[in-house]
Amino acid sequence: MKIGCPKEIKPQEFRVGMTPNAAQEAVARGHEVLIETNAGIGSGFDNDAYIAAGARIIDTAEEVFATADMIVKVKEPQAVERKMLREGQLLFTYLHLAPDPDQTHDLLESGCTAIAYETVTDANGGLPLLAPMSEVAGRLAPQVGSWTLQKANGGRGVLMGGVPGVGPAKVIVIGGGVVGTHAAKIAAGMGADVTVLDRSLPRLRYLDDVFGDTFNNQYSTAGATAELIQTADMVIGAVLIPGAAAPKLISREQLSTMKPGAVLVDVAIDQGGCFETSKATTHADPIYDVDGIMHYCVANMPGAVARTSTIALGNATMPFMLSLASKGWKQACKDDAHLLAGLNVHAGKLTYEAVGTALNIDVVDPTTLLN
Ligand SMILES: NC(=O)c1ccc[n+]([C@@H]2O[C@H](COP(=O)([O-])OP(=O)(O)OC[C@H]3O[C@@H](n4cnc5c(N)ncnc54)[C@H](O)[C@@H]3O)[C@@H](O)[C@H]2O)c1
């Protein structure tokens, strides 16, 4: 198969769909890999790294799209990219179609087959191509939060680990899923006194079994949250209710009960945010102050560490990419129901129930397309 990887064109996107290592694995299986010139530069991979892996460097996105049987990307195709997709071509990337009728319409019109990273599943009921970005955002949250806590950035001027004779920062993590667990691990590693709140008892039992005394955990109620935030230096919002907007767990009135200069890091901002006063910010201007409480609410946190994010995403997508390339999408999806769960669009038909419901479009059962 000819596998094409264009340079990402969405503003502030520095990741790339294929690493040189992924390209090398594909080439070793007899595939041809076409990388748009400088596609990996934002993640620290120059053209020479891809050439050494056996890939070909292509001058323009137009040529990549025109030549490749499968396009591997990071972000959803932008309008100009969607015009270049054609019937029978395979697209493997993040799509997030439910809130995006224009993109959905264009993909259906193109006749391409589109597999969305975010709906591929795993045997544990998880989302293996979303998890790496949650791991990145979770581990980044205490890092950006601790920077925000510094005096010059509007914070309380508290050091995460304290020093001998001075206690550590108090960090509350609301939501103990993928983001919350990684945030708690890093905050505890920095020496902070960490408490994780979650609504799921099985999840709290898991955290207790695995992490023991590394951090505390507590059942999440409005009362527990109200009490804990009064002494917190940092609160990290990491909740998710699948298919719903994030619940608002700290109100504006409650900010006055917190210590001046305390920091809220709202990782759930991509689902609307879990603090009433959260509004999405960018890496260029990430923090703002409401009533003396500093907020960090960047919706695309993994973009700050593009190289780590590219490699983490590439590790997760590579086995699926290789299977699609070696077997073709039909056989690959026949052999793997979790990959089939990623199929969103095929030959002008929508194949993902939740997107159909959100956009009021008829959906075809993807299993009927496999024969
Ligand atoms: N800003 C970014 O760049 C970025 C990056 C990755 C993920 N995210 C977002 O981070 C959030 C968390 O993602 P995840 O992968 O960790 O999800 P997850 O499903 O692994 O974890 C969510 C956890 O929240 C818990 N929860 C739900 N309601 C709660 C409540 N009221 N109180 C306490 N806990 C509650 C659930 O029990 C679950 O354990 C999502 O909104 C996701 O979209 C943002």
Tab-separated table of C-alpha atoms and ligand atoms in Angstrom:
chain	number	residue	atom	x	y	z
A	1	MET	CA	0.000	0.000	0.000
A	2	LYS	CA	1.071	3.597	-0.547
A	3	ILE	CA	0.804	5.337	2.850
A	4	GLY	CA	0.776	9.148	2.783
A	5	CYS	CA	1.442	11.463	5.689
A	6	PRO	CA	0.820	15.174	5.026
A	7	LYS	CA	2.077	18.043	7.203
A	8	GLU	CA	-0.596	19.153	9.691
A	9	ILE	CA	-2.090	22.522	8.737
A	10	LYS	CA	-4.427	23.272	11.661
A	11	PRO	CA	-3.117	26.365	13.545
A	12	GLN	CA	-0.776	25.570	16.465
A	13	GLU	CA	-0.576	21.867	15.522
A	14	PHE	CA	3.015	20.609	15.643
A	15	ARG	CA	2.373	16.861	15.809
A	16	VAL	CA	2.704	14.539	12.808
A	17	GLY	CA	0.795	11.356	11.936
A	18	MET	CA	3.810	9.073	11.408
A	19	THR	CA	7.161	8.935	13.192
A	20	PRO	CA	10.264	7.757	11.309
A	21	ASN	CA	10.088	4.531	13.354
A	22	ALA	CA	6.500	3.897	12.206
A	23	ALA	CA	7.564	4.632	8.615
A	24	GLN	CA	10.404	2.131	8.939
A	25	GLU	CA	8.034	-0.598	10.202
A	26	ALA	CA	5.713	-0.005	7.241
A	27	VAL	CA	8.581	-0.026	4.731
A	28	ALA	CA	9.881	-3.287	6.251
A	29	ARG	CA	6.493	-4.856	5.416
A	30	GLY	CA	6.769	-3.837	1.785
A	31	HIS	CA	4.701	-0.642	1.886
A	32	GLU	CA	5.663	2.654	0.322
A	33	VAL	CA	5.662	5.637	2.703
A	34	LEU	CA	5.222	9.171	1.356
A	35	ILE	CA	5.934	12.014	3.782
A	36	GLU	CA	5.217	15.628	2.893
A	37	THR	CA	8.388	17.685	3.156
A	38	ASN	CA	8.984	19.021	6.689
A	39	ALA	CA	5.881	17.223	8.029
A	40	GLY	CA	7.821	16.105	11.129
A	41	ILE	CA	9.756	19.315	11.802
A	42	GLY	CA	7.404	20.520	14.579
A	43	SER	CA	8.027	17.271	16.443
A	44	GLY	CA	11.787	17.308	15.874
A	45	PHE	CA	11.892	14.811	12.961
A	46	ASP	CA	13.615	16.228	9.863
A	47	ASN	CA	13.304	14.883	6.311
A	48	ASP	CA	16.597	12.981	6.644
A	49	ALA	CA	15.176	10.892	9.505
A	50	TYR	CA	12.328	9.743	7.253
A	51	ILE	CA	14.666	9.123	4.304
A	52	ALA	CA	16.857	6.970	6.582
A	53	ALA	CA	13.691	5.021	7.500
A	54	GLY	CA	13.082	4.272	3.820
A	55	ALA	CA	10.320	6.836	3.209
A	56	ARG	CA	10.076	9.205	0.240
A	57	ILE	CA	9.808	12.952	0.790
A	58	ILE	CA	7.073	14.572	-1.311
A	59	ASP	CA	6.982	18.306	-2.088
A	60	THR	CA	3.281	19.068	-1.694
A	61	ALA	CA	0.207	17.901	0.186
A	62	GLU	CA	-1.626	17.715	-3.161
A	63	GLU	CA	0.804	15.066	-4.379
A	64	VAL	CA	0.590	13.092	-1.120
A	65	PHE	CA	-3.218	13.021	-1.284
A	66	ALA	CA	-3.236	12.227	-5.015
A	67	THR	CA	-0.788	9.316	-4.694
A	68	ALA	CA	-1.556	7.605	-1.377
A	69	ASP	CA	-4.008	4.736	-0.826
A	70	MET	CA	-4.159	5.588	2.890
A	71	ILE	CA	-3.694	9.000	4.543
A	72	VAL	CA	-2.407	8.963	8.135
A	73	LYS	CA	-2.790	12.228	10.076
A	74	VAL	CA	-3.326	13.661	13.564
A	75	LYS	CA	-6.087	16.280	13.316
A	76	GLU	CA	-9.359	16.074	11.394
A	77	PRO	CA	-8.864	17.000	7.717
A	78	GLN	CA	-9.344	20.718	7.162
A	79	ALA	CA	-11.660	21.953	4.368
A	80	VAL	CA	-8.826	22.235	1.822
A	81	GLU	CA	-7.636	18.701	2.681
A	82	ARG	CA	-11.143	17.249	2.454
A	83	LYS	CA	-11.359	18.440	-1.160
A	84	MET	CA	-8.336	16.247	-1.946
A	85	LEU	CA	-9.814	13.001	-0.558
A	86	ARG	CA	-11.199	10.608	-3.158
A	87	GLU	CA	-13.439	7.560	-3.462
A	88	GLY	CA	-11.834	4.389	-2.158
A	89	GLN	CA	-9.107	6.265	-0.263
A	90	LEU	CA	-8.571	5.342	3.384
A	91	LEU	CA	-8.268	8.080	6.039
A	92	PHE	CA	-6.914	7.233	9.512
A	93	THR	CA	-6.872	10.167	11.976
A	94	TYR	CA	-8.795	11.953	14.774
A	95	LEU	CA	-12.160	13.080	13.330
A	96	HIS	CA	-14.571	14.106	16.161
A	97	LEU	CA	-17.488	14.236	13.712
A	98	ALA	CA	-20.432	14.635	16.122
A	99	PRO	CA	-20.031	18.421	16.617
A	100	ASP	CA	-18.805	18.989	13.030
A	101	PRO	CA	-21.541	18.708	10.335
A	102	ASP	CA	-19.418	20.392	7.627
A	103	GLN	CA	-16.626	17.873	7.950
A	104	THR	CA	-19.082	14.965	8.106
A	105	HIS	CA	-20.810	16.151	4.941
A	106	ASP	CA	-17.500	16.563	3.082
A	107	LEU	CA	-16.242	13.115	4.116
A	108	LEU	CA	-19.495	11.498	2.979
A	109	GLU	CA	-19.301	13.403	-0.299
A	110	SER	CA	-15.689	12.340	-0.933
A	111	GLY	CA	-16.519	8.618	-0.983
A	112	CYS	CA	-13.507	7.866	1.230
A	113	THR	CA	-13.359	5.324	4.062
A	114	ALA	CA	-12.601	7.135	7.331
A	115	ILE	CA	-11.498	5.461	10.559
A	116	ALA	CA	-11.503	7.773	13.592
A	117	TYR	CA	-8.813	7.346	16.261
A	118	GLU	CA	-11.202	8.459	19.000
A	119	THR	CA	-13.735	5.654	18.510
A	120	VAL	CA	-11.324	2.697	18.207
A	121	THR	CA	-11.857	0.565	21.338
A	122	ASP	CA	-9.905	-2.020	23.356
A	123	ALA	CA	-10.729	-5.212	25.248
A	124	ASN	CA	-11.019	-3.331	28.583
A	125	GLY	CA	-13.671	-0.914	27.335
A	126	GLY	CA	-11.057	1.834	26.925
A	127	LEU	CA	-10.182	4.103	24.013
A	128	PRO	CA	-6.582	3.184	23.212
A	129	LEU	CA	-5.967	5.991	20.713
A	130	LEU	CA	-7.294	8.685	23.073
A	131	ALA	CA	-5.502	7.363	26.162
A	132	PRO	CA	-1.987	8.501	25.139
A	133	MET	CA	-3.177	12.117	24.864
A	134	SER	CA	-4.909	11.860	28.251
A	135	GLU	CA	-1.658	10.523	29.702
A	136	VAL	CA	0.212	13.498	28.256
A	137	ALA	CA	-2.360	16.060	29.450
A	138	GLY	CA	-2.470	14.460	32.897
A	139	ARG	CA	1.291	14.475	33.346
A	140	LEU	CA	1.520	18.025	32.020
A	141	ALA	CA	-1.182	19.396	34.365
A	142	PRO	CA	0.937	19.593	37.578
A	143	GLN	CA	3.862	20.930	35.518
A	144	VAL	CA	1.853	23.891	34.136
A	145	GLY	CA	0.014	24.240	37.447
A	146	SER	CA	3.261	24.552	39.388
A	147	TRP	CA	4.499	27.207	36.948
A	148	THR	CA	1.214	29.090	37.435
A	149	LEU	CA	1.631	28.833	41.217
A	150	GLN	CA	4.794	30.949	40.957
A	151	LYS	CA	4.389	34.533	42.171
A	152	ALA	CA	5.345	36.183	38.852
A	153	ASN	CA	2.531	34.281	37.134
A	154	GLY	CA	-0.134	35.377	39.617
A	155	GLY	CA	0.084	32.301	41.844
A	156	ARG	CA	0.408	31.932	45.601
A	157	GLY	CA	4.156	31.510	45.445
A	158	VAL	CA	4.116	27.960	46.786
A	159	LEU	CA	6.714	25.314	45.862
A	160	MET	CA	5.184	21.911	45.063
A	161	GLY	CA	7.541	19.895	47.238
A	162	GLY	CA	8.113	22.479	49.972
A	163	VAL	CA	11.573	22.294	51.611
A	164	PRO	CA	12.745	20.834	54.925
A	165	GLY	CA	10.752	22.684	57.563
A	166	VAL	CA	8.096	23.929	55.108
A	167	GLY	CA	5.158	21.771	54.053
A	168	PRO	CA	4.382	20.851	50.431
A	169	ALA	CA	1.655	22.259	48.176
A	170	LYS	CA	-1.821	20.728	48.550
A	171	VAL	CA	-3.143	19.414	45.230
A	172	ILE	CA	-6.707	18.165	44.654
A	173	VAL	CA	-7.399	16.128	41.517
A	174	ILE	CA	-11.099	15.795	40.633
A	175	GLY	CA	-11.594	12.672	38.471
A	176	GLY	CA	-9.288	9.684	38.861
A	177	GLY	CA	-9.392	8.305	35.304
A	178	VAL	CA	-6.478	8.373	32.860
A	179	VAL	CA	-5.821	12.141	33.137
A	180	GLY	CA	-6.345	12.251	36.908
A	181	THR	CA	-4.169	9.243	37.703
A	182	HIS	CA	-1.245	10.564	35.675
A	183	ALA	CA	-1.682	14.053	37.153
A	184	ALA	CA	-1.707	12.621	40.689
A	185	LYS	CA	1.391	10.510	40.025
A	186	ILE	CA	3.410	13.473	38.780
A	187	ALA	CA	2.150	15.900	41.464
A	188	ALA	CA	3.047	13.337	44.155
A	189	GLY	CA	6.403	12.807	42.454
A	190	MET	CA	7.053	16.552	42.735
A	191	GLY	CA	6.495	16.180	46.471
A	192	ALA	CA	2.992	17.645	46.738
A	193	ASP	CA	0.325	16.402	49.147
A	194	VAL	CA	-2.245	14.975	46.689
A	195	THR	CA	-5.874	13.881	47.049
A	196	VAL	CA	-7.840	12.330	44.162
A	197	LEU	CA	-11.654	12.519	44.133
A	198	ASP	CA	-13.746	10.151	42.010
A	199	ARG	CA	-17.364	9.005	41.815
A	200	SER	CA	-16.475	5.432	40.947
A	201	LEU	CA	-15.775	3.142	43.915
A	202	PRO	CA	-14.098	0.490	41.717
A	203	ARG	CA	-11.783	3.212	40.441
A	204	LEU	CA	-10.999	4.402	43.997
A	205	ARG	CA	-10.268	0.791	45.014
A	206	TYR	CA	-7.933	0.442	42.032
A	207	LEU	CA	-6.088	3.669	42.912
A	208	ASP	CA	-5.774	2.546	46.514
A	209	ASP	CA	-4.453	-0.896	45.547
A	210	VAL	CA	-1.985	0.356	42.976
A	211	PHE	CA	-0.753	3.604	44.505
A	212	GLY	CA	-1.124	2.917	48.227
A	213	ASP	CA	0.162	5.894	50.206
A	214	THR	CA	1.558	7.783	47.183
A	215	PHE	CA	-1.609	9.894	47.219
A	216	ASN	CA	-4.910	9.964	49.111
A	217	ASN	CA	-8.267	9.275	47.548
A	218	GLN	CA	-11.775	10.273	48.544
A	219	TYR	CA	-15.310	9.750	47.239
A	220	SER	CA	-16.391	12.767	45.181
A	221	THR	CA	-19.341	14.733	46.541
A	222	ALA	CA	-20.160	18.449	46.438
A	223	GLY	CA	-19.495	18.582	50.181
A	224	ALA	CA	-16.071	16.913	49.985
A	225	THR	CA	-15.048	19.211	47.123
A	226	ALA	CA	-16.222	22.342	48.979
A	227	GLU	CA	-14.191	21.369	52.035
A	228	LEU	CA	-10.996	20.349	50.235
A	229	ILE	CA	-10.709	23.388	47.949
A	230	GLN	CA	-10.508	25.722	50.981
A	231	THR	CA	-7.005	24.505	51.774
A	232	ALA	CA	-5.865	23.637	48.243
A	233	ASP	CA	-3.014	25.366	46.431
A	234	MET	CA	-3.945	23.656	43.147
A	235	VAL	CA	-7.086	21.929	41.855
A	236	ILE	CA	-6.853	19.829	38.689
A	237	GLY	CA	-10.167	19.152	36.893
A	238	ALA	CA	-10.053	15.741	35.146
A	239	VAL	CA	-13.624	14.452	35.084
A	240	LEU	CA	-15.400	12.875	32.146
A	241	ILE	CA	-18.980	11.768	31.738
A	242	PRO	CA	-18.962	9.989	28.360
A	243	GLY	CA	-21.174	11.701	25.809
A	244	ALA	CA	-22.023	14.645	28.082
A	245	ALA	CA	-20.628	18.087	28.828
A	246	ALA	CA	-18.396	18.181	31.918
A	247	PRO	CA	-20.329	18.828	35.160
A	248	LYS	CA	-19.551	22.165	36.886
A	249	LEU	CA	-17.959	21.128	40.185
A	250	ILE	CA	-16.695	24.507	41.488
A	251	SER	CA	-18.952	27.581	41.241
A	252	ARG	CA	-17.837	31.206	40.996
A	253	GLU	CA	-19.069	31.882	44.555
A	254	GLN	CA	-16.825	29.109	45.844
A	255	LEU	CA	-13.696	30.878	44.511
A	256	SER	CA	-13.957	33.285	47.474
A	257	THR	CA	-13.557	30.316	49.852
A	258	MET	CA	-10.198	29.407	48.257
A	259	LYS	CA	-6.775	30.834	49.119
A	260	PRO	CA	-5.861	33.907	47.001
A	261	GLY	CA	-3.444	32.875	44.240
A	262	ALA	CA	-4.546	29.231	44.259
A	263	VAL	CA	-4.559	27.619	40.806
A	264	LEU	CA	-7.278	25.800	38.856
A	265	VAL	CA	-6.068	23.625	35.961
A	266	ASP	CA	-9.141	22.576	33.955
A	267	VAL	CA	-8.060	19.676	31.745
A	268	ALA	CA	-11.733	18.874	31.043
A	269	ILE	CA	-12.040	22.207	29.197
A	270	ASP	CA	-12.331	20.318	25.885
A	271	GLN	CA	-15.696	19.030	27.192
A	272	GLY	CA	-16.777	22.500	28.332
A	273	GLY	CA	-14.758	22.614	31.559
A	274	CYS	CA	-15.618	21.456	35.082
A	275	PHE	CA	-15.297	24.842	36.839
A	276	GLU	CA	-17.980	27.513	36.300
A	277	THR	CA	-15.347	30.176	35.590
A	278	SER	CA	-13.371	28.143	33.010
A	279	LYS	CA	-13.045	29.383	29.459
A	280	ALA	CA	-10.761	27.827	26.841
A	281	THR	CA	-7.319	29.407	26.453
A	282	THR	CA	-4.388	28.799	24.095
A	283	HIS	CA	-0.704	28.018	24.584
A	284	ALA	CA	0.045	31.609	23.495
A	285	ASP	CA	-1.995	33.026	26.425
A	286	PRO	CA	-2.757	30.100	28.739
A	287	ILE	CA	-3.706	31.654	32.110
A	288	TYR	CA	-6.117	34.246	33.491
A	289	ASP	CA	-7.375	35.458	36.854
A	290	VAL	CA	-10.933	35.335	38.209
A	291	ASP	CA	-11.466	36.774	41.709
A	292	GLY	CA	-7.802	36.223	42.581
A	293	ILE	CA	-7.796	32.541	41.532
A	294	MET	CA	-5.526	31.683	38.587
A	295	HIS	CA	-7.022	29.521	35.802
A	296	TYR	CA	-5.161	27.415	33.211
A	297	CYS	CA	-7.613	26.106	30.580
A	298	VAL	CA	-5.757	25.085	27.398
A	299	ALA	CA	-7.971	22.847	25.264
A	300	ASN	CA	-5.077	21.205	23.383
A	301	MET	CA	-2.543	20.568	26.135
A	302	PRO	CA	-0.606	17.785	24.286
A	303	GLY	CA	0.359	20.369	21.627
A	304	ALA	CA	2.754	21.951	24.161
A	305	VAL	CA	4.881	18.826	24.105
A	306	ALA	CA	4.464	17.916	20.440
A	307	ARG	CA	7.419	15.553	20.260
A	308	THR	CA	6.355	13.434	23.233
A	309	SER	CA	2.749	13.501	21.996
A	310	THR	CA	3.680	12.480	18.434
A	311	ILE	CA	5.717	9.518	19.643
A	312	ALA	CA	3.055	8.455	22.175
A	313	LEU	CA	0.296	8.671	19.566
A	314	GLY	CA	2.459	6.894	16.982
A	315	ASN	CA	3.105	4.002	19.363
A	316	ALA	CA	-0.646	3.547	19.818
A	317	THR	CA	-1.711	3.975	16.166
A	318	MET	CA	1.108	1.955	14.559
A	319	PRO	CA	-0.289	-1.589	14.995
A	320	PHE	CA	-3.639	-0.484	13.516
A	321	MET	CA	-1.922	1.427	10.692
A	322	LEU	CA	0.177	-1.645	9.806
A	323	SER	CA	-2.855	-3.924	9.901
A	324	LEU	CA	-4.849	-1.561	7.629
A	325	ALA	CA	-1.922	-1.307	5.220
A	326	SER	CA	-1.189	-5.039	5.058
A	327	LYS	CA	-4.751	-6.410	4.978
A	328	GLY	CA	-6.821	-3.548	3.577
A	329	TRP	CA	-9.507	-1.950	5.767
A	330	LYS	CA	-12.138	-4.658	5.207
A	331	GLN	CA	-10.058	-7.635	6.290
A	332	ALA	CA	-8.371	-5.631	9.064
A	333	CYS	CA	-11.801	-4.677	10.465
A	334	LYS	CA	-13.127	-8.241	10.030
A	335	ASP	CA	-10.222	-9.504	12.106
A	336	ASP	CA	-10.493	-6.811	14.793
A	337	ALA	CA	-13.848	-5.616	16.140
A	338	HIS	CA	-12.035	-2.829	18.038
A	339	LEU	CA	-10.713	-1.370	14.787
A	340	LEU	CA	-14.167	-1.772	13.219
A	341	ALA	CA	-15.487	0.415	16.066
A	342	GLY	CA	-13.333	3.172	14.570
A	343	LEU	CA	-15.108	3.079	11.199
A	344	ASN	CA	-17.135	6.298	10.903
A	345	VAL	CA	-17.613	6.766	7.154
A	346	HIS	CA	-17.528	4.440	4.137
A	347	ALA	CA	-18.356	5.207	0.498
A	348	GLY	CA	-20.842	7.973	1.247
A	349	LYS	CA	-22.442	6.204	4.228
A	350	LEU	CA	-22.162	7.110	7.890
A	351	THR	CA	-21.320	4.058	10.003
A	352	TYR	CA	-21.107	5.433	13.562
A	353	GLU	CA	-24.341	5.513	15.549
A	354	ALA	CA	-23.537	8.398	17.934
A	355	VAL	CA	-22.525	10.694	15.070
A	356	GLY	CA	-25.736	9.846	13.212
A	357	THR	CA	-27.795	10.641	16.300
A	358	ALA	CA	-25.979	13.935	16.882
A	359	LEU	CA	-26.298	15.089	13.272
A	360	ASN	CA	-29.601	13.410	12.389
A	361	ILE	CA	-28.111	11.363	9.537
A	362	ASP	CA	-29.043	7.722	8.746
A	363	VAL	CA	-26.433	5.208	9.845
A	364	VAL	CA	-25.474	1.916	8.185
A	365	ASP	CA	-24.435	-0.968	10.463
A	366	PRO	CA	-20.681	-1.282	9.773
A	367	THR	CA	-20.753	-5.092	10.035
A	368	THR	CA	-22.975	-5.222	6.906
A	369	LEU	CA	-20.155	-3.627	4.887
A	370	LEU	CA	-17.613	-6.327	5.611
A	371	ASN	CA	-18.789	-8.956	3.105
B	1	LIG	N1	-7.268	19.679	27.648
B	1	LIG	C1	-6.683	18.693	26.998
B	1	LIG	O1	-5.753	18.903	26.227
B	1	LIG	C2	-7.141	17.284	27.217
B	1	LIG	C3	-6.366	16.207	26.790
B	1	LIG	C4	-6.812	14.901	27.060
B	1	LIG	C5	-8.024	14.703	27.742
B	1	LIG	N2	-8.772	15.800	28.115
B	1	LIG	C6	-10.031	15.675	28.871
B	1	LIG	O2	-9.755	15.272	30.196
B	1	LIG	C7	-10.942	14.714	30.761
B	1	LIG	C8	-10.629	13.390	31.462
B	1	LIG	O3	-10.251	12.435	30.499
B	1	LIG	P1	-9.841	10.941	30.905
B	1	LIG	O4	-9.238	10.328	29.691
B	1	LIG	O5	-9.090	10.954	32.163
B	1	LIG	O6	-11.282	10.293	31.168
B	1	LIG	P2	-11.583	8.971	32.040
B	1	LIG	O7	-12.907	8.488	31.576
B	1	LIG	O8	-10.405	8.066	32.021
B	1	LIG	O9	-11.707	9.527	33.537
B	1	LIG	C9	-12.755	10.360	33.960
B	1	LIG	C10	-13.027	10.065	35.428
B	1	LIG	O10	-13.928	11.085	35.909
B	1	LIG	C11	-14.703	10.438	36.917
B	1	LIG	N3	-15.847	11.300	37.239
B	1	LIG	C12	-16.990	11.518	36.549
B	1	LIG	N4	-17.771	12.395	37.217
B	1	LIG	C13	-17.109	12.738	38.344
B	1	LIG	C14	-17.380	13.606	39.440
B	1	LIG	N5	-18.525	14.307	39.519
B	1	LIG	N6	-16.459	13.716	40.422
B	1	LIG	C15	-15.309	13.015	40.363
B	1	LIG	N7	-14.995	12.170	39.370
B	1	LIG	C16	-15.888	12.047	38.369
B	1	LIG	C17	-15.035	9.097	36.315
B	1	LIG	O11	-15.457	8.155	37.306
B	1	LIG	C18	-13.684	8.717	35.690
B	1	LIG	O12	-12.884	7.948	36.573
B	1	LIG	C19	-11.916	14.567	29.573
B	1	LIG	O13	-12.803	15.652	29.596
B	1	LIG	C20	-11.008	14.648	28.375
B	1	LIG	O14	-11.700	15.079	27.222
B	1	LIG	C21	-8.343	17.059	27.855
